[in-house]
Short mmCIF file of C-alpha atoms and ligand atoms in Angstrom, two decimals:
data_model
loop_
_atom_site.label_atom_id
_atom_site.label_comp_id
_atom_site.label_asym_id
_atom_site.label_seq_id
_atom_site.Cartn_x
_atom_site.Cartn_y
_atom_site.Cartn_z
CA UNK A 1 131.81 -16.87 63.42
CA UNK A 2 128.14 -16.53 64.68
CA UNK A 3 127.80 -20.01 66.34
CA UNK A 4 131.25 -18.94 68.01
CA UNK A 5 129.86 -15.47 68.79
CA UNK A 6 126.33 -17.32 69.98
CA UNK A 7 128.22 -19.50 72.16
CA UNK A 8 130.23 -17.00 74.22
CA UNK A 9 126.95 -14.95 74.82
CA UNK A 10 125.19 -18.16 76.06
CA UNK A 11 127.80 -18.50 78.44
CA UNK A 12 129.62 -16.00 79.51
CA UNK A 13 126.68 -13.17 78.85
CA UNK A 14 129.05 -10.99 77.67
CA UNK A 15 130.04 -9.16 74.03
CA UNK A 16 131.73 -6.52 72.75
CA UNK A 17 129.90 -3.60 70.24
CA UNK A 18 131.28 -5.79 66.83
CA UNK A 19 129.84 -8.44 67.98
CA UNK A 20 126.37 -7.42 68.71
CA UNK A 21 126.06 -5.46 65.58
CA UNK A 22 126.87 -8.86 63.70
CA UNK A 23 124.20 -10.66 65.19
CA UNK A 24 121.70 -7.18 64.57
CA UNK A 25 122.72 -7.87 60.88
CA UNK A 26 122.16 -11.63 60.64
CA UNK A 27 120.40 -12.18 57.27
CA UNK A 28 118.80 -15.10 59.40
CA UNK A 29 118.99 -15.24 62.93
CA UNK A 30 117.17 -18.60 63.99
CA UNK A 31 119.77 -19.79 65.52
CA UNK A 32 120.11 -16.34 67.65
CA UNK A 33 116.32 -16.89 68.96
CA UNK A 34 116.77 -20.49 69.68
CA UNK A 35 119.97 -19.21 72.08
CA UNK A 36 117.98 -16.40 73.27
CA UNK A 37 115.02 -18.88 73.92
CA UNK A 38 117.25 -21.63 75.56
CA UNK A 39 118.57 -18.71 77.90
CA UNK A 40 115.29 -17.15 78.57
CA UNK A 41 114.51 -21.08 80.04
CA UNK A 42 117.54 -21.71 82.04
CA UNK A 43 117.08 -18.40 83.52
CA UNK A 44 113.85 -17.65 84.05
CA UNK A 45 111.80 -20.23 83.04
CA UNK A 46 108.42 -21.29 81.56
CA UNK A 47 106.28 -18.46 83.36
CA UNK A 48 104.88 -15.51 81.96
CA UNK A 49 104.29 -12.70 84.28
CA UNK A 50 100.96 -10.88 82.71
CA UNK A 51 101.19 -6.40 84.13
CA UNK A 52 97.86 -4.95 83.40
CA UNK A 53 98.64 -1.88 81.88
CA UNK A 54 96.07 0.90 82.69
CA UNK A 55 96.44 4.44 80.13
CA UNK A 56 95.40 6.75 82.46
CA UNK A 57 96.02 10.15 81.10
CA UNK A 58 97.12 11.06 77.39
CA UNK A 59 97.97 14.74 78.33
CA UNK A 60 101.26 15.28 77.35
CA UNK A 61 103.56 18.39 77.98
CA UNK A 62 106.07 16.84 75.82
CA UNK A 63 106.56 16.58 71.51
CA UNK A 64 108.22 13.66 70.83
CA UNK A 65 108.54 13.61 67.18
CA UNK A 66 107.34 9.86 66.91
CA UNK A 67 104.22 10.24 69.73
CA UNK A 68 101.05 10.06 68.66
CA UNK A 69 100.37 11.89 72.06
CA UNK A 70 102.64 14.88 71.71
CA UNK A 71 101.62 17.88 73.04
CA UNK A 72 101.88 19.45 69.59
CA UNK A 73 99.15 16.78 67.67
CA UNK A 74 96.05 19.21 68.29
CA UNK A 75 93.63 16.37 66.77
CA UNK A 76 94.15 13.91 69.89
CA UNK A 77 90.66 13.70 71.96
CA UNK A 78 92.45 14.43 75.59
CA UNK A 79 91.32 12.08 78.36
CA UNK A 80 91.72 12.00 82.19
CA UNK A 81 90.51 9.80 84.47
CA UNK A 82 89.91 10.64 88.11
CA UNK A 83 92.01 8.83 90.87
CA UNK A 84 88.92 7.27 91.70
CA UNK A 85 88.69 5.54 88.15
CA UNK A 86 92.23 4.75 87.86
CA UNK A 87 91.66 3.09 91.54
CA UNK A 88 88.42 1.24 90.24
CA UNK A 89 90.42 -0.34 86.78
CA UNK A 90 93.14 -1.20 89.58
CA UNK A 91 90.61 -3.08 91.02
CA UNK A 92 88.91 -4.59 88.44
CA UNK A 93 92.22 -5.98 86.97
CA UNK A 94 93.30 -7.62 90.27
CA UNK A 95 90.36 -9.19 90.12
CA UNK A 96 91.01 -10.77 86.79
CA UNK A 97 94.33 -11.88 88.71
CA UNK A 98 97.03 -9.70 87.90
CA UNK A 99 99.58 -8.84 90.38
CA UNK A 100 100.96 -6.13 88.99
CA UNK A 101 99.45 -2.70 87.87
CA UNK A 102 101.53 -0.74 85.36
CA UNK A 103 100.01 2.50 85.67
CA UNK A 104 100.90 5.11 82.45
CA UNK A 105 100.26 8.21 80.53
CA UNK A 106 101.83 11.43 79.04
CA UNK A 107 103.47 13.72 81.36
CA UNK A 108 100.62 15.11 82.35
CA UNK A 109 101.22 18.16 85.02
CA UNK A 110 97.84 17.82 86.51
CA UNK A 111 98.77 14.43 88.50
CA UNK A 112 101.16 15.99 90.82
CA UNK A 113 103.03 14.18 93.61
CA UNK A 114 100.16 14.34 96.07
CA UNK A 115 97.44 13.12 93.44
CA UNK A 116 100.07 10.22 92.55
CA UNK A 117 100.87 8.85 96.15
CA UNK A 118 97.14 9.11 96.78
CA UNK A 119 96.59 6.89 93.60
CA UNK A 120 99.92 4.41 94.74
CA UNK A 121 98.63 3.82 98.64
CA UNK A 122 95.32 2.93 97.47
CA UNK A 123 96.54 0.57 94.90
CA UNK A 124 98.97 -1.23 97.35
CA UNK A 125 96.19 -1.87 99.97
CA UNK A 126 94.70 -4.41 97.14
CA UNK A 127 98.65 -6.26 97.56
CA UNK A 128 99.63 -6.05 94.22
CA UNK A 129 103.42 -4.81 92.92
CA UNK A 130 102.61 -1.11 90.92
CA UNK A 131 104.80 0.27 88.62
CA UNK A 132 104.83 3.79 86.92
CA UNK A 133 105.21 4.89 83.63
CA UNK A 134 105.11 8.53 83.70
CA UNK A 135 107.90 9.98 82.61
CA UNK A 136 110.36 12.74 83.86
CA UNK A 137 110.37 13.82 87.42
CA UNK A 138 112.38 15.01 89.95
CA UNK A 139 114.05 12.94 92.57
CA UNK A 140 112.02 14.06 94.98
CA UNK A 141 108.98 12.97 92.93
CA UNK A 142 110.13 9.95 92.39
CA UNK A 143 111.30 9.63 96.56
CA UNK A 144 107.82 10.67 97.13
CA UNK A 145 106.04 7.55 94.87
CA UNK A 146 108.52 5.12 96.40
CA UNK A 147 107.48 5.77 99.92
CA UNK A 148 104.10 6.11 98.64
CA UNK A 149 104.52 2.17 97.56
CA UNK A 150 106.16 2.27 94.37
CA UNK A 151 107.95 -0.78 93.27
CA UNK A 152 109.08 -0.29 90.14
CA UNK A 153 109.73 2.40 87.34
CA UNK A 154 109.48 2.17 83.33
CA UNK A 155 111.40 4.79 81.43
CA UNK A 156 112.45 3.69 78.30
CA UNK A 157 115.80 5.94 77.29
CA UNK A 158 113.79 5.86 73.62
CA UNK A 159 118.13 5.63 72.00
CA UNK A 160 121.36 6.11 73.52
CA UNK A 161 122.33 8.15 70.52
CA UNK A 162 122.45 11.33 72.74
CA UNK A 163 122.02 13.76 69.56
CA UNK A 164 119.29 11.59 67.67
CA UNK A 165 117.60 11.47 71.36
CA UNK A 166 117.57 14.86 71.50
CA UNK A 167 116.10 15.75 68.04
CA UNK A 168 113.64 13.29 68.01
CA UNK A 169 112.47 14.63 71.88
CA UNK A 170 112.97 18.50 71.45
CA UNK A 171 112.73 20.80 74.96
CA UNK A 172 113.69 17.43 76.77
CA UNK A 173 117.35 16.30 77.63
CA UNK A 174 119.59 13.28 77.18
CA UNK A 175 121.53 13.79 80.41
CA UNK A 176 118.47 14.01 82.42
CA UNK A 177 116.87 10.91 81.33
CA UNK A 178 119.96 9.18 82.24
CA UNK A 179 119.97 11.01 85.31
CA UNK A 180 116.05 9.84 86.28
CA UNK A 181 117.09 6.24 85.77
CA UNK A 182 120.24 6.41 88.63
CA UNK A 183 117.71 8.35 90.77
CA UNK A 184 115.32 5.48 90.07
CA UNK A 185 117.84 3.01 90.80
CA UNK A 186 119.25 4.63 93.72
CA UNK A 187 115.90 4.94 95.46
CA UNK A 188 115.33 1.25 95.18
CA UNK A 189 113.29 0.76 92.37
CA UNK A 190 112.87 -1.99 90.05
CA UNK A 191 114.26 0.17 86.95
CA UNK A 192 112.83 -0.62 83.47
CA UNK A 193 113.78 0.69 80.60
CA UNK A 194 113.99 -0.04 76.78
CA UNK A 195 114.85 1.50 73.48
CA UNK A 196 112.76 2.23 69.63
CA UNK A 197 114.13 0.38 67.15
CA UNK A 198 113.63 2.08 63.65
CA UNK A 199 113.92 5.65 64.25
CA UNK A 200 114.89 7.24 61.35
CA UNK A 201 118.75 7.80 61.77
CA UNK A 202 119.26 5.19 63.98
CA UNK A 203 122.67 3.13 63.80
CA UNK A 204 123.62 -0.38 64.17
CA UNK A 205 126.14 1.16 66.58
CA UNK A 206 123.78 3.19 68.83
CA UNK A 207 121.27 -0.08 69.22
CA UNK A 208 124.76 -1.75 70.68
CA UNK A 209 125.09 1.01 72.40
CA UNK A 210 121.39 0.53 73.98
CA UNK A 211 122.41 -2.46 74.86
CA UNK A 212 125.52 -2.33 76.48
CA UNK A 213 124.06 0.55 78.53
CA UNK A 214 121.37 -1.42 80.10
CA UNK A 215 123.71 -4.14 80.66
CA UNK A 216 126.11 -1.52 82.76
CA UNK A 217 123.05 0.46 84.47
CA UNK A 218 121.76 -2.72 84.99
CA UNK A 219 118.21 -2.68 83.75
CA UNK A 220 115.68 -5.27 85.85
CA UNK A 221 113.53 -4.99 82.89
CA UNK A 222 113.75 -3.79 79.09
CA UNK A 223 111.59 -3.66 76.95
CA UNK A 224 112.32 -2.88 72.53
CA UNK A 225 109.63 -1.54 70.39
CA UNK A 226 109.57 -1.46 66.77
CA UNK A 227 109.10 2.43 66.05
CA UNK A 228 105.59 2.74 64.21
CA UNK A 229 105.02 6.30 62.40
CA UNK A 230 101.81 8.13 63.26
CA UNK A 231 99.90 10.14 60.88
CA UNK A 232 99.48 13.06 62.55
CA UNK A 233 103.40 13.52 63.36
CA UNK A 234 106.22 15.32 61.67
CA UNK A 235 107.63 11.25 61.21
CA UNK A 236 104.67 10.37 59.46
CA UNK A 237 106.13 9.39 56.24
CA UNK A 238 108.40 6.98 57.73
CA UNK A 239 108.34 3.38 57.15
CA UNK A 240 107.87 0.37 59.20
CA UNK A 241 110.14 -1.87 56.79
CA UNK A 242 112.63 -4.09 58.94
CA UNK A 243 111.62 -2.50 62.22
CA UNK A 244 110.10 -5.89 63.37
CA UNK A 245 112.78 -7.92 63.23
CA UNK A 246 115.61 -6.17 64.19
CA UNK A 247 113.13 -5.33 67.55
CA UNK A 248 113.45 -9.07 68.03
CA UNK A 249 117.28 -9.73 67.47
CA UNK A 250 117.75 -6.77 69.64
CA UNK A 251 115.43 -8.47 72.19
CA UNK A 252 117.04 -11.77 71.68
CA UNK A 253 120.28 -10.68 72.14
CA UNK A 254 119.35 -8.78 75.04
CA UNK A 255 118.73 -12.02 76.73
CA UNK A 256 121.83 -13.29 76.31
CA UNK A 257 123.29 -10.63 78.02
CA UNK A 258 120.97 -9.80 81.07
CA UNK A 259 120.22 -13.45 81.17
CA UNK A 260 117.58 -12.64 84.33
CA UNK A 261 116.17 -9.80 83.86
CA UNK A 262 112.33 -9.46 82.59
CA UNK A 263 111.48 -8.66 79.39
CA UNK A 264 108.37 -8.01 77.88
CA UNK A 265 107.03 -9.00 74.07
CA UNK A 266 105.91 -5.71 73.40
CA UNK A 267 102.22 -4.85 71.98
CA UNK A 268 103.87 -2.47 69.21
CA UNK A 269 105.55 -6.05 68.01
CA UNK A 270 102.34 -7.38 67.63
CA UNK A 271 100.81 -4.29 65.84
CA UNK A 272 103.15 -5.37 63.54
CA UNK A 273 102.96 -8.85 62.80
CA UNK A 274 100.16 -11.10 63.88
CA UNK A 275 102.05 -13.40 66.27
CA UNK A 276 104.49 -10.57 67.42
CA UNK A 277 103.92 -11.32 71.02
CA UNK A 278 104.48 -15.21 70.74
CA UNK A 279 107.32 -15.02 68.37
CA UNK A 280 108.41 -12.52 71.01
CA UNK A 281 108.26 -14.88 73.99
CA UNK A 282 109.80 -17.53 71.77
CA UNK A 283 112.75 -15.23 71.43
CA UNK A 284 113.99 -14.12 74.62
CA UNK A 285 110.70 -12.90 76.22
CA UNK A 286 108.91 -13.70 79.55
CA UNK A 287 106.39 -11.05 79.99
CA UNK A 288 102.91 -9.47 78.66
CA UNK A 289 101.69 -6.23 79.23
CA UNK A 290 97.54 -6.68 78.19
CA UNK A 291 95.83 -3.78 78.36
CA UNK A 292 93.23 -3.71 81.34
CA UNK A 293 92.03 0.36 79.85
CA UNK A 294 88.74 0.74 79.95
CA UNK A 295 87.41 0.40 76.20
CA UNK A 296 85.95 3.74 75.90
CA UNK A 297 89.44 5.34 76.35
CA UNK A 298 91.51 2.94 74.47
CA UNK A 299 91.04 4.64 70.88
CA UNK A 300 92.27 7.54 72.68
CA UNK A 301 96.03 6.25 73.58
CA UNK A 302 97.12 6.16 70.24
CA UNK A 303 101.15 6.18 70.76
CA UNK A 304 100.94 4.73 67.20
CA UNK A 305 98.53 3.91 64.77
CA UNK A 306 97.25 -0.01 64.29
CA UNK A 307 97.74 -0.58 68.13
CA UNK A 308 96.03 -4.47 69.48
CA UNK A 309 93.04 -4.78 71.02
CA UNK A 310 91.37 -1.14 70.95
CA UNK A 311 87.88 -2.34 70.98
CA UNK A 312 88.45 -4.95 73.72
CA UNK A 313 87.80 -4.75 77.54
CA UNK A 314 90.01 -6.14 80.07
CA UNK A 315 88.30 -9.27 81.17
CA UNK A 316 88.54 -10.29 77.07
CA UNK A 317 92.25 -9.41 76.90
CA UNK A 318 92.69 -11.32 79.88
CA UNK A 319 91.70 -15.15 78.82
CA UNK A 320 93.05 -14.44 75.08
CA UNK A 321 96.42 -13.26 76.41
CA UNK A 322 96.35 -17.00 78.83
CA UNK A 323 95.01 -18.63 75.80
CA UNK A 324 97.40 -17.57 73.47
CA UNK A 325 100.82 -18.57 76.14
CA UNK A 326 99.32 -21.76 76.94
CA UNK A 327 99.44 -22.18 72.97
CA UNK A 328 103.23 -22.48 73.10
CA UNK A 329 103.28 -24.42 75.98
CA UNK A 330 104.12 -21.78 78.77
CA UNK A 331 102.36 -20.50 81.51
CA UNK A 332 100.95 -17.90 83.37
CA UNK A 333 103.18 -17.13 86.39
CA UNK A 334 100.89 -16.26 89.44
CA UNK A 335 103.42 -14.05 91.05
CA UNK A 336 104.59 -10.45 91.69
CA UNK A 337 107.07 -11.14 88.80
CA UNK A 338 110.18 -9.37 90.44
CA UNK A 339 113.75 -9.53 88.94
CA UNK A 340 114.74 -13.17 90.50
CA UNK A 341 111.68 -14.46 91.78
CA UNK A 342 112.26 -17.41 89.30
CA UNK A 343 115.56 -18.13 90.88
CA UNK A 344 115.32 -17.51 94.39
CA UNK A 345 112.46 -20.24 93.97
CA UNK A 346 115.28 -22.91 93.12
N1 SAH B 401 105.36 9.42 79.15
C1 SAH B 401 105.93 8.14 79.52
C2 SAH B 401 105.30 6.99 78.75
C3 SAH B 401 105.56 7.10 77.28
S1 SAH B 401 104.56 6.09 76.24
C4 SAH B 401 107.43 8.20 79.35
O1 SAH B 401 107.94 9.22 78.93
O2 SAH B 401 108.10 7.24 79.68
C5 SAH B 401 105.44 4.58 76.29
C6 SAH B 401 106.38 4.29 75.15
O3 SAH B 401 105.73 4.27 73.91
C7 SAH B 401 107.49 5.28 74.92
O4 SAH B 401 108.52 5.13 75.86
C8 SAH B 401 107.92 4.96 73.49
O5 SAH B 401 109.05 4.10 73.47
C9 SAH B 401 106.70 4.24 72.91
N2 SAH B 401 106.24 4.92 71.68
C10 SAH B 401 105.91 6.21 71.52
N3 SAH B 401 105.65 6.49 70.23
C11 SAH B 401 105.81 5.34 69.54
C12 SAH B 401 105.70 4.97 68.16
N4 SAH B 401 105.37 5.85 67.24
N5 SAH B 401 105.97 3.69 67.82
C13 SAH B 401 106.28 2.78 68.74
N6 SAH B 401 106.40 3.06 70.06
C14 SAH B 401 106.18 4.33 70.46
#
C-alpha cells in the first residue's frame, strides 16, 4: 500500500487526505524521504539557495501561546534596530554572497509602512531579491512594500485547524491570515508559508489539511517547523517527543506534491537534532535560512529555546552552512532562488 501510495505521489503529485495521513504515520518512512529526495532532484536540483535571515525587531503586539516573543512574556530584553542597521547587516550579508535578504521580526507597530519601504528601496539598490517576514498587514501595506521592491512574503498559517489556530493565537484571526496570503498572492508576491508541527491538539487530519491547502493556494515556498515549547509560555510544559520527525514526513511529502516549489530545512529542525538541516535537505529540502543577525542581538530572538548558532556572527554561519551542503554533495546555488529558476534554466 505505501510503495503504491509513494508511487502515485512521485508521479502524478497528487493525494487524497487518507493517504497523506498514512504516510504521516509510517512507523518508518525511508522509503518516503528517498521519493521525496528523488523528487526534490528531478525538480529542482542539486542547488541550495542560502536567504540570510536578519531578526530585526522582537517587539511583538501579538501572544501567541507557543512564542517566545509574545507580547505577554515580560522577561524578553526588547530590541530594535534602526533602518540604518538593518540596511548595514543587508549589506554586510550581500557581501558574504547572499542574494536574498529575509528580513523578520514581531509585529512590531513602530516600523510602519513608510519606515518599511524606506528599509525595502535601500535594500534593492544592493540587487538582491528581499523578502518579509512580518506578519499581519493590510493590503495596502502589503501594496505599499511591493512597489517599494518586495519580492516575496513569508507567513506561515502556523495550522489550518481554524479553532486550534485561533486558541493558540488569541486577539488574532483565522480568516484574516488566510485573507493576507490571497492579498499576498494577488499583489504578485512570491507567497511563503508553512505550518508547526506538534502543537498540542494538533491532528493527523489538520497537518493533511496544511498540506492540501498550500497545494490549492499554491504556496512558492513552505516551510514546517517542529513546535519547540518555551519556558516562559503558557505551553511550557509541552514536549518535543515526535515533533522532529513527523516535521520531516510532512516536509517530505510536501515535495511530492508541490514538486517545484522551495522549501527550506528549517533551523528549529536542527535545534532539534544535530543534523536536522542535512537530514532535511536529504528529504525534500533545497533551501537554508543562516542567520546573518548581528551576534549581540541573537540571544534576544528567542522564538524557542535551544535555537543554532546564537553566539555566531554571520561571516561564521556563512562558510559552515557551505561546508556542511558540500558535505552531502550539493551545492550552493548562486542565484536569486525564485520558484522555477531551476527549470526555466533547462
Ligand atoms: N511575526 C512574523 C514572524 C513570526 S516568527 C509572523 O507572524 O509571521 C517566525 C515563525 O517562528 C512563526 O511563524 C512560527 O511558526 C515559528 N515559531 C514561533 N514559536 C515557535 C516555537 N515555540 N517553536 C517552533 N517554532 C516557532
Amino acid at each position: 500500500m505505501t510503495d503504491d501510495i509513494l508511487h502515485r505521489a512521485e508521479t502524478t503529485h497528487t493525494l487524497r487526505s487518507a493517504e497523506i495521513i498514512h504516510l504521516l504515520t509510517l512507523p518508518d518512512a525511508v522509503a518516503l524521504f528517498a521519493a521525496a529526495d528523488r523528487v526534490r532532484k528531478k525538480f529542482v536540483g542539486d542547488g541550495v539557495y542560502l536567504r540570510a535571515l536578519i531578526e530585526f525587531s522582537n517587539y511583538c503586539k501579538n501572544n501567541c501561546l507557543y512564542c517566545g516573543i509574545r507580547a505577554g512574556n515580560s522577561h524578553v530584553h526588547r530590541y530594535r534596530l534602526t533602518p540604518e542597521e538593518i540596511v548595514r547587516t543587508a549589506r554586510q550579508a550581500v557581501s558574504y554572497g547572499y542574494k536574498t535578504v529575509v528580513l523578520q521580526s514581531g509585529e512590531d507597530v513602530w516600523f510602519d509602512a513608510d519606515k518599511l519601504c524606506h528599509i525595502i528601496r535601500e535594500i534593492k539598490k544592493l540587487d538582491v531579491a528581499v523578502t518579509l517576514s512580518i506578519g499581519e498587514k493590510t493590503r495596502e501595506e502589503y501594496a505599499a512594500y511591493r512597489t517599494a521592491g518586495a519580492d516575496r512574503y513569508l507567513l506561515r498559517i502556523e495550522t489550518t485547524d481554524k479553532m486550534l489556530y485561533e486558541k493558540l493565537d488569541p486577539g488574532m484571526r483565522w480568516d484574516n491570515r488566510v485573507r493576507c496570503l490571497y492579498d499576498l498572492k494577488e499583489l504578485g508576491y512570491e507567497v511563503g508559508s508553512g505550518s508547526l508541527v506538534g502543537l498540542p491538539g494538533q491532528t493527523m487530519e489538520s497537518l493533511a489539511n496544511d498540506l492540501l491547502f498550500f497545494q490549492k493556494l499554491p504556496v512558492d515556498m513552505a516551510g514546517i517547523g517542529p513546535f519547540i515549547p518555551h519556558p516562559q509560555t503558557p505551553l511550557a510544559q509541552e514536549k518535543t517527543d515526535g515533533h522532529f520527525e513527523l516535521a520531516l514526513k510532512m516536509m517530505a511529502v510536501m515535495r511530492l506534491l508541490l514538486p517545484d516549489i522551495n522549501i527550506p530545512a528549517t533551523t528549529a529542525m536542527e535545534t532539534l537534532h544535530p543534523q536536522g538541516r542535512l537530514v532535511a535537505l536529504q528529504a525534500g529540502a533545497n533551501v537554508v535560512m543562516p542567520n546573518t543577525t548581528d551576534t549581540e542581538f541573537r540571544p534576544f530572538y528567542e522564538l524557542y529555546p535551544g535555537k543554532i548558532c546564537v553566539g555566531d556572527n554571520a561571516a561564521k554561519c556563512r562558510g559552515c552552512v557551505e561546508q556542511k551542503i558540500n558535505s552531502i554533495g550539493r551545492h550552493v546555488d548562486p542565484g536569486k532562488g525564485f520558484h522555477g529558476d531551476y527549470l526555466k534554466g533547462k
